[in-house]
Tab-separated table of C-alpha atoms and ligand atoms in Angstrom:
chain	number	residue	atom	x	y	z
Z	1	MET	CA	-12.166	-10.042	22.839
Z	2	PRO	CA	-14.815	-7.138	22.726
Z	3	PRO	CA	-13.594	-3.750	21.412
Z	4	CYS	CA	-12.693	-1.138	23.866
Z	5	ALA	CA	-14.501	2.026	23.903
Z	6	ASP	CA	-12.065	3.642	21.418
Z	7	CYS	CA	-11.937	0.891	19.083
Z	8	ILE	CA	-13.416	1.644	15.711
Z	9	PRO	CA	-13.353	-0.911	12.824
Z	10	HIS	CA	-11.639	0.571	9.907
Z	11	THR	CA	-12.505	0.398	6.352
Z	12	GLY	CA	-9.440	1.411	4.881
Z	13	CYS	CA	-9.002	2.342	1.234
Z	14	ARG	CA	-11.427	1.271	-1.471
Z	15	SER	CA	-9.346	-1.602	-3.024
Z	16	SER	CA	-7.603	-2.606	0.143
Z	17	PRO	CA	-9.921	-2.947	3.103
Z	18	VAL	CA	-8.298	-3.304	6.534
Z	19	PHE	CA	-9.619	-4.575	9.709
Z	20	THR	CA	-8.980	-3.907	13.255
Z	21	VAL	CA	-7.700	-6.410	15.810
Z	22	TYR	CA	-8.510	-5.490	19.270
Z	23	ARG	CA	-6.293	-5.802	22.444
Z	24	PRO	CA	-6.868	-3.678	25.562
Z	25	GLY	CA	-5.694	-0.280	24.888
Z	26	PHE	CA	-4.188	-1.139	21.463
Z	27	HIS	CA	-5.585	-0.924	18.047
Z	28	ILE	CA	-3.457	-2.827	15.417
Z	29	PHE	CA	-4.351	-2.272	11.810
Z	30	LEU	CA	-3.717	-5.186	9.394
Z	31	GLN	CA	-4.161	-5.283	5.711
Z	32	ARG	CA	-6.426	-7.942	4.275
Z	33	ARG	CA	-4.942	-7.423	0.727
Z	34	ARG	CA	-1.745	-5.805	-0.154
Z	35	CYS	CA	-1.856	-2.430	-1.741
Z	36	PHE	CA	0.815	-1.790	-4.123
Z	37	VAL	CA	1.667	1.443	-5.778
Z	38	ASN	CA	4.592	1.930	-8.161
Z	39	THR	CA	5.800	4.199	-10.903
Z	40	LEU	CA	6.927	3.017	-14.218
Z	41	PRO	CA	8.248	4.747	-17.625
Z	42	ILE	CA	5.464	5.126	-19.950
Z	43	SER	CA	5.418	2.200	-22.239
Z	44	PRO	CA	3.115	1.390	-25.350
Z	45	SER	CA	0.906	-0.819	-23.372
Z	46	HIS	CA	-0.012	2.283	-21.016
Z	47	ILE	CA	-1.092	4.463	-23.704
Z	48	PRO	CA	-4.716	3.684	-23.826
Z	49	ALA	CA	-5.106	4.147	-19.977
Z	50	ALA	CA	-2.780	7.305	-20.094
Z	51	GLU	CA	-4.754	8.686	-23.050
Z	52	ARG	CA	-8.173	8.263	-20.861
Z	53	LEU	CA	-6.638	9.900	-17.984
Z	54	LEU	CA	-5.489	12.802	-19.977
Z	55	GLN	CA	-8.860	13.052	-21.616
Z	56	GLU	CA	-10.397	13.796	-18.145
Z	57	ALA	CA	-7.955	16.907	-17.893
Z	58	ASN	CA	-8.750	17.759	-21.623
Z	59	CYS	CA	-5.131	17.272	-22.518
Z	60	PRO	CA	-3.992	15.294	-25.697
Z	61	LEU	CA	-1.467	12.513	-25.421
Z	62	PRO	CA	1.751	13.442	-27.475
Z	63	ALA	CA	2.734	11.103	-30.356
Z	64	CYS	CA	5.767	9.783	-28.325
Z	65	PRO	CA	5.004	10.424	-24.598
Z	66	GLN	CA	7.873	10.585	-22.237
Z	67	GLY	CA	7.299	10.157	-18.525
Z	68	LEU	CA	5.998	7.959	-15.692
Z	69	VAL	CA	2.677	6.167	-15.047
Z	70	LEU	CA	1.515	5.416	-11.456
Z	71	GLU	CA	0.099	1.989	-11.151
Z	72	LYS	CA	-1.975	0.610	-8.313
Z	73	GLU	CA	-2.160	-3.013	-8.161
Z	74	GLY	CA	-1.646	-3.150	-11.901
Z	75	GLU	CA	-4.060	-0.397	-12.920
Z	76	VAL	CA	-2.950	2.729	-14.245
Z	77	VAL	CA	-4.240	5.452	-12.024
Z	78	GLY	CA	-1.972	8.433	-12.704
Z	79	VAL	CA	0.266	9.842	-15.507
Z	80	CYS	CA	2.857	12.417	-15.474
Z	81	LEU	CA	4.391	13.633	-18.702
Z	82	LEU	CA	7.942	15.002	-18.812
Z	83	GLY	CA	9.949	16.519	-21.573
Z	84	GLY	CA	13.644	17.577	-21.082
Z	85	THR	CA	13.620	18.985	-17.608
Z	86	ARG	CA	10.025	19.860	-17.550
Z	87	VAL	CA	6.877	18.382	-16.091
Z	88	GLU	CA	4.318	18.819	-18.859
Z	89	MET	CA	1.328	17.737	-17.282
Z	90	LEU	CA	0.319	15.406	-14.160
Z	91	ALA	CA	-3.150	13.681	-13.989
Z	92	VAL	CA	-4.639	11.317	-11.356
Z	93	ALA	CA	-7.908	9.420	-11.883
Z	94	SER	CA	-10.589	11.184	-10.314
Z	95	ALA	CA	-11.498	8.211	-8.189
Z	96	TRP	CA	-8.106	8.314	-6.489
Z	97	ARG	CA	-7.438	12.037	-6.105
Z	98	ARG	CA	-6.768	13.647	-2.522
Z	99	ARG	CA	-4.890	10.672	-1.199
Z	100	GLY	CA	-1.387	11.448	-1.799
Z	101	TYR	CA	-0.986	9.674	-5.160
Z	102	GLY	CA	-0.381	12.898	-7.102
Z	103	SER	CA	2.450	13.729	-4.619
Z	104	PHE	CA	3.938	10.465	-4.904
Z	105	LEU	CA	3.921	10.524	-8.769
Z	106	LEU	CA	5.365	13.995	-8.825
Z	107	ARG	CA	8.116	13.009	-6.370
Z	108	ARG	CA	9.097	10.216	-8.389
Z	109	ALA	CA	9.083	12.295	-11.698
Z	110	LEU	CA	11.227	15.174	-9.822
Z	111	HIS	CA	13.688	12.340	-8.745
Z	112	ALA	CA	13.763	11.147	-12.552
Z	113	LEU	CA	14.394	14.633	-13.584
Z	114	GLY	CA	17.339	15.192	-11.210
Z	115	ALA	CA	15.416	17.829	-9.245
Z	116	PHE	CA	16.552	16.492	-5.920
Z	117	ALA	CA	20.105	16.273	-7.263
Z	118	GLY	CA	20.398	20.004	-7.889
Z	119	LYS	CA	18.660	20.397	-11.388
Z	120	GLU	CA	16.491	23.268	-12.131
Z	121	VAL	CA	13.176	21.955	-13.019
Z	122	THR	CA	10.267	23.764	-14.871
Z	123	ALA	CA	6.554	22.893	-15.343
Z	124	ALA	CA	3.696	23.909	-17.432
Z	125	LEU	CA	1.363	26.030	-15.493
Z	126	PRO	CA	-1.695	23.902	-14.334
Z	127	ALA	CA	-5.021	25.116	-15.209
Z	128	ASP	CA	-6.548	24.434	-11.810
Z	129	GLU	CA	-5.781	25.573	-8.183
Z	130	ALA	CA	-5.103	22.110	-7.106
Z	131	GLY	CA	-2.394	21.532	-9.651
Z	132	ARG	CA	-0.713	24.578	-8.814
Z	133	ALA	CA	-0.910	23.871	-5.030
Z	134	LEU	CA	0.836	20.537	-5.770
Z	135	LEU	CA	3.601	22.086	-7.539
Z	136	ALA	CA	4.039	24.790	-4.951
Z	137	LYS	CA	4.348	22.182	-2.397
Z	138	PHE	CA	7.379	20.759	-4.191
Z	139	GLY	CA	8.855	24.208	-4.229
Z	140	PHE	CA	7.669	25.384	-7.676
Z	141	VAL	CA	7.019	29.342	-8.006
Z	142	PRO	CA	5.291	30.987	-10.932
Z	143	ARG	CA	7.623	32.475	-13.694
Z	144	GLY	CA	5.817	33.923	-16.589
Z	145	ALA	CA	3.644	31.444	-18.259
Z	146	GLU	CA	5.061	28.338	-16.456
Z	147	MET	CA	6.500	27.484	-12.854
Z	148	LEU	CA	10.016	27.001	-11.798
Z	149	ARG	CA	11.391	24.924	-9.215
Z	150	PRO	CA	14.616	27.077	-8.379
Z	151	VAL	CA	17.675	25.053	-7.092
Z	152	ARG	CA	17.680	26.064	-3.417
Z	153	ARG	CA	18.435	23.781	-0.895
Z	154	GLN	CA	16.024	24.047	2.292
Z	155	LEU	CA	16.562	22.208	5.518
Z	156	THR	CA	13.842	19.398	5.840
Z	157	ALA	CA	12.677	17.718	8.893
Z	158	LEU	CA	14.511	14.623	7.668
Z	159	GLU	CA	17.897	16.345	7.097
Z	160	LEU	CA	17.622	18.004	10.429
Z	161	GLY	CA	17.188	14.683	11.989
Z	162	HIS	CA	19.748	13.195	10.014
Z	163	ARG	CA	22.162	15.859	11.058
Z	164	LEU	CA	21.405	15.428	14.711
Z	165	LEU	CA	22.075	11.532	14.274
Z	166	ALA	CA	25.332	12.186	12.817
Z	167	SER	CA	26.578	14.457	15.345
Z	168	HIS	CA	25.733	11.792	17.861
Z	169	LEU	CA	26.330	8.364	16.612
Z	170	ARG	CA	29.650	6.854	16.323
Z	171	PRO	CA	31.072	3.642	14.515
Z	172	GLY	CA	30.242	0.489	16.823
Z	173	GLY	CA	27.134	2.345	18.182
Z	174	PHE	CA	23.575	0.623	18.677
Z	175	ALA	CA	20.670	2.566	16.830
Z	176	VAL	CA	17.023	1.723	16.622
Z	177	ASP	CA	14.776	2.797	13.691
Z	178	ALA	CA	11.082	2.181	15.274
Z	179	THR	CA	9.478	2.867	12.008
Z	180	ALA	CA	11.467	1.461	9.196
Z	181	GLY	CA	9.008	2.512	6.191
Z	182	ARG	CA	11.054	2.335	3.001
Z	183	GLY	CA	14.408	1.886	4.951
Z	184	ARG	CA	15.810	5.326	4.240
Z	185	ASP	CA	16.416	5.970	8.156
Z	186	THR	CA	17.723	2.624	8.634
Z	187	LEU	CA	20.147	2.812	6.038
Z	188	PHE	CA	21.270	6.125	7.370
Z	189	LEU	CA	21.671	4.589	10.793
Z	190	SER	CA	23.722	1.661	9.468
Z	191	ARG	CA	26.138	3.911	7.670
Z	192	LEU	CA	26.839	5.826	10.691
Z	193	VAL	CA	27.365	2.933	13.105
Z	194	GLY	CA	29.169	0.961	10.536
Z	195	GLU	CA	29.671	-2.753	10.570
Z	196	THR	CA	31.073	-2.898	14.082
Z	197	GLY	CA	27.591	-1.412	15.094
Z	198	ARG	CA	24.291	-2.812	15.289
Z	199	VAL	CA	20.780	-1.599	13.905
Z	200	LEU	CA	17.691	-2.753	14.904
Z	201	ALA	CA	14.666	-1.728	12.544
Z	202	MET	CA	11.136	-2.506	12.644
Z	203	ASP	CA	7.714	-1.986	11.071
Z	204	ILE	CA	4.359	-3.153	11.359
Z	205	GLN	CA	3.760	-3.551	7.682
Z	206	PRO	CA	5.450	-6.423	5.779
Z	207	ASP	CA	5.766	-4.443	2.809
Z	208	ALA	CA	7.820	-1.769	4.597
Z	209	VAL	CA	10.027	-4.416	6.023
Z	210	ARG	CA	10.552	-6.111	2.541
Z	211	ASP	CA	11.410	-2.717	1.043
Z	212	THR	CA	13.939	-1.882	3.866
Z	213	ARG	CA	15.604	-5.334	3.716
Z	214	ALA	CA	15.996	-4.997	0.089
Z	215	LEU	CA	17.437	-1.543	0.240
Z	216	LEU	CA	19.930	-2.687	2.956
Z	217	GLU	CA	21.029	-5.528	0.832
Z	218	ARG	CA	21.366	-3.394	-2.312
Z	219	HIS	CA	23.791	-1.345	-0.113
Z	220	GLY	CA	25.733	-4.286	1.395
Z	221	ILE	CA	24.661	-3.626	4.859
Z	222	ARG	CA	24.640	-7.021	6.903
Z	223	TRP	CA	24.639	-5.570	10.495
Z	224	ALA	CA	20.947	-4.326	10.473
Z	225	GLU	CA	18.096	-6.567	11.491
Z	226	VAL	CA	14.448	-5.596	10.424
Z	227	HIS	CA	11.565	-7.076	12.096
Z	228	THR	CA	7.922	-7.177	11.274
Z	229	ALA	CA	6.441	-6.087	14.610
Z	230	ASP	CA	4.537	-3.217	16.361
Z	231	HIS	CA	7.005	-0.824	17.885
Z	232	ALA	CA	5.216	-0.901	21.185
Z	233	ARG	CA	7.093	-4.257	21.594
Z	234	LEU	CA	10.490	-2.415	21.160
Z	235	ALA	CA	11.807	-3.509	24.612
Z	236	GLU	CA	11.484	-7.148	23.717
Z	237	PHE	CA	14.099	-6.878	20.967
Z	238	ALA	CA	16.849	-4.816	23.111
Z	239	PRO	CA	18.067	-4.686	26.752
Z	240	PRO	CA	17.279	-1.604	28.910
Z	241	ALA	CA	19.557	1.264	28.697
Z	242	SER	CA	21.373	-0.043	25.577
Z	243	ALA	CA	20.597	2.135	22.617
Z	244	ASP	CA	22.573	5.139	21.570
Z	245	ALA	CA	19.915	6.481	19.368
Z	246	VAL	CA	16.086	5.544	18.827
Z	247	VAL	CA	14.329	7.230	15.712
Z	248	PHE	CA	10.657	7.366	15.156
Z	249	ASN	CA	9.297	8.818	12.005
Z	250	PHE	CA	5.585	8.758	12.442
Z	251	GLY	CA	2.857	8.855	9.929
Z	252	TRP	CA	2.093	6.554	6.990
Z	253	LEU	CA	4.451	4.513	4.872
Z	254	PRO	CA	5.563	6.784	1.832
Z	255	GLY	CA	3.766	5.496	-1.253
Z	256	GLY	CA	1.590	3.063	0.755
Z	257	ASP	CA	-1.934	2.838	1.994
Z	258	HIS	CA	-2.795	6.046	3.774
Z	259	ALA	CA	-5.202	4.253	5.837
Z	260	LEU	CA	-2.609	2.671	7.714
Z	261	PHE	CA	-0.679	5.107	10.006
Z	262	THR	CA	0.900	5.436	13.580
Z	263	THR	CA	-1.846	6.148	16.209
Z	264	PRO	CA	-1.331	7.367	19.699
Z	265	ALA	CA	-2.757	4.020	21.061
Z	266	THR	CA	0.538	2.444	20.056
Z	267	SER	CA	2.885	5.435	19.820
Z	268	ILE	CA	2.732	6.329	23.196
Z	269	PRO	CA	3.712	2.764	24.603
Z	270	ALA	CA	6.268	2.790	21.709
Z	271	LEU	CA	7.960	5.865	22.995
Z	272	GLU	CA	7.879	4.628	26.494
Z	273	ALA	CA	9.679	1.392	25.225
Z	274	GLY	CA	12.148	3.736	23.126
Z	275	LEU	CA	13.005	5.532	26.316
Z	276	GLU	CA	13.374	2.270	28.309
Z	277	ILE	CA	15.927	0.970	25.921
Z	278	LEU	CA	17.658	4.268	25.657
Z	279	ARG	CA	21.148	4.577	27.374
Z	280	PRO	CA	22.086	7.628	29.465
Z	281	GLY	CA	23.511	10.134	26.997
Z	282	GLY	CA	21.475	8.599	24.302
Z	283	ILE	CA	19.059	10.371	22.134
Z	284	LEU	CA	15.446	9.728	20.771
Z	285	LEU	CA	14.298	11.620	17.758
Z	286	ALA	CA	10.550	11.758	17.038
Z	287	SER	CA	9.225	13.314	13.797
Z	288	ILE	CA	5.425	14.004	13.806
Z	289	TYR	CA	3.733	14.498	10.524
Z	290	HIS	CA	0.636	16.743	11.134
Z	291	GLY	CA	-1.006	16.994	7.923
Z	292	GLY	CA	-4.447	15.215	7.611
Z	293	ALA	CA	-6.704	14.225	10.332
Z	294	ASN	CA	-4.654	11.255	11.610
Z	295	GLY	CA	-1.410	13.379	11.850
Z	296	THR	CA	-2.949	16.298	13.654
Z	297	ALA	CA	-4.740	13.858	16.114
Z	298	GLU	CA	-1.378	12.181	16.824
Z	299	ARG	CA	0.538	15.356	17.184
Z	300	ASP	CA	-1.983	16.552	19.690
Z	301	VAL	CA	-1.407	13.554	21.894
Z	302	LEU	CA	2.226	13.175	21.317
Z	303	ALA	CA	3.573	16.716	21.685
Z	304	PRO	CA	2.230	17.317	25.065
Z	305	TRP	CA	3.213	13.805	26.183
Z	306	LEU	CA	6.794	14.567	25.146
Z	307	ALA	CA	6.743	18.008	26.638
Z	308	GLY	CA	5.706	16.371	29.985
Z	309	LEU	CA	8.723	14.237	30.445
Z	310	ASP	CA	10.424	14.345	33.734
Z	311	GLU	CA	13.126	17.118	33.364
Z	312	GLN	CA	15.128	15.433	35.939
Z	313	LYS	CA	15.527	12.448	33.641
Z	314	TYR	CA	15.191	13.949	29.995
Z	315	THR	CA	15.974	17.084	28.313
Z	316	VAL	CA	13.306	17.557	25.449
Z	317	VAL	CA	13.852	19.918	22.485
Z	318	ARG	CA	11.030	20.845	20.236
Z	319	CYS	CA	11.816	21.797	16.929
Z	320	ASP	CA	9.115	23.338	14.789
Z	321	PHE	CA	9.846	25.178	11.325
Z	322	ALA	CA	8.580	28.472	12.446
Z	323	ASN	CA	8.570	30.438	9.260
Z	324	ARG	CA	7.085	27.640	6.797
Z	325	GLY	CA	3.409	27.973	7.477
Z	326	GLY	CA	3.181	25.039	9.812
Z	327	LYS	CA	3.258	22.323	7.111
Z	328	ASP	CA	6.461	20.747	8.135
Z	329	PRO	CA	6.856	17.888	10.707
Z	330	LEU	CA	7.572	18.629	14.360
Z	331	VAL	CA	10.751	17.132	15.305
Z	332	PHE	CA	11.334	16.261	18.996
Z	333	LEU	CA	14.935	15.537	20.341
Z	334	VAL	CA	14.884	13.888	23.501
Z	335	HIS	CA	18.234	13.471	25.401
Z	336	ARG	CA	18.494	11.025	28.409
Z	337	CYS	CA	20.407	12.483	31.259
W	401	SAM	C1	6.467	7.677	8.004
W	401	SAM	S1	6.764	6.089	7.770
W	401	SAM	C2	8.601	5.784	8.064
W	401	SAM	C3	9.431	6.378	6.949
W	401	SAM	C4	10.687	5.711	7.127
W	401	SAM	N1	11.494	6.067	8.331
W	401	SAM	C5	11.542	5.884	5.886
W	401	SAM	O1	12.676	6.069	5.940
W	401	SAM	O2	10.947	5.448	4.777
W	401	SAM	C6	5.933	5.492	9.312
W	401	SAM	C7	5.757	3.939	9.285
W	401	SAM	O3	5.383	3.451	10.654
W	401	SAM	C8	4.836	2.367	10.339
W	401	SAM	N2	4.100	2.053	11.433
W	401	SAM	C9	2.796	2.301	11.764
W	401	SAM	N3	2.253	1.969	12.970
W	401	SAM	C10	3.417	1.079	13.379
W	401	SAM	C11	3.395	0.247	14.603
W	401	SAM	N4	2.451	0.284	15.552
W	401	SAM	N5	4.594	-0.466	14.782
W	401	SAM	C12	5.584	-0.275	13.905
W	401	SAM	N6	5.407	0.532	12.811
W	401	SAM	C13	4.446	1.122	12.542
W	401	SAM	C14	4.196	2.315	8.872
W	401	SAM	O4	3.957	1.014	8.575
W	401	SAM	C15	5.091	3.203	8.097
W	401	SAM	O5	5.953	2.407	7.494
């Protein structure tokens, strides 16, 4: 089938080329080769690679380094040195910078230090602006010769969405996660509806489906089904007017290949399908991440589309985090009358 005017073959990331399959009006990105990233505690076998990475940043490797390495398909591409509750140093190989790997590694490091469980964490002041900006993105502020991440709970888009869902969903309900990703939303929905309820989750990436299933299994959830499918096909998996809640968390797979992301070409048909399966009184939640070219392009199509829904049928509430410099996702709540 010939490509439509909007179809552009996609080259993907360096080690994991992707190609486009054309269908009229749709673009589906498929991975030719899997693109795994993972973090591991630093072990003796990582030392030579970690040393090379730190050399690029003119930083010596301590005698008994503690911390995490970031592996991409078996190759060490990042290192984060930790000491007590302090981030000593974070380095990503120059070839892999500006792709979100630094954020991924720092997030994992902060998890390991307990920062997301209420522990105050400090960091050595990075020499470069990019390093300071990365820490600032995770809530660090300068304090003397170091940076500090004060314990201060800010409402995130994820938490806002979860609060809205928690106030709406009841045990025995039917909830749909149209972008399963690593499964956090699927798990949350499954807990809300309980074992008398039903959860339908889908993702176009087999890696995401595998992770979501594994997460559910670890938590003993048996009442959620997870499919590898394009969410534009949502209406094939649930009857019309049946779902109490439908959740879309647009963007790319956390820690995955940033060349694979939701696009309006499938997101609009998916939202249409989501509204079709939503019961009267049900809610659809759409979080639109708009950092980077892809997210901004998607926001510019999805936001007006949602705002244009027929007010006789739907109430659309748009939540933007007005005082946070525009970096947070836009959250839309659609209530079906
Ligand atoms: C921001 S992530 C979702 C995060 C997830 N809710 C979580 O809790 O981890 C967006 C997901 O949408 C998926 N996706 C992209 N295009 C899709 C499509 N056409 N159909 C279904 N899923 C898609 C991506 O593979 C990615 O996993």
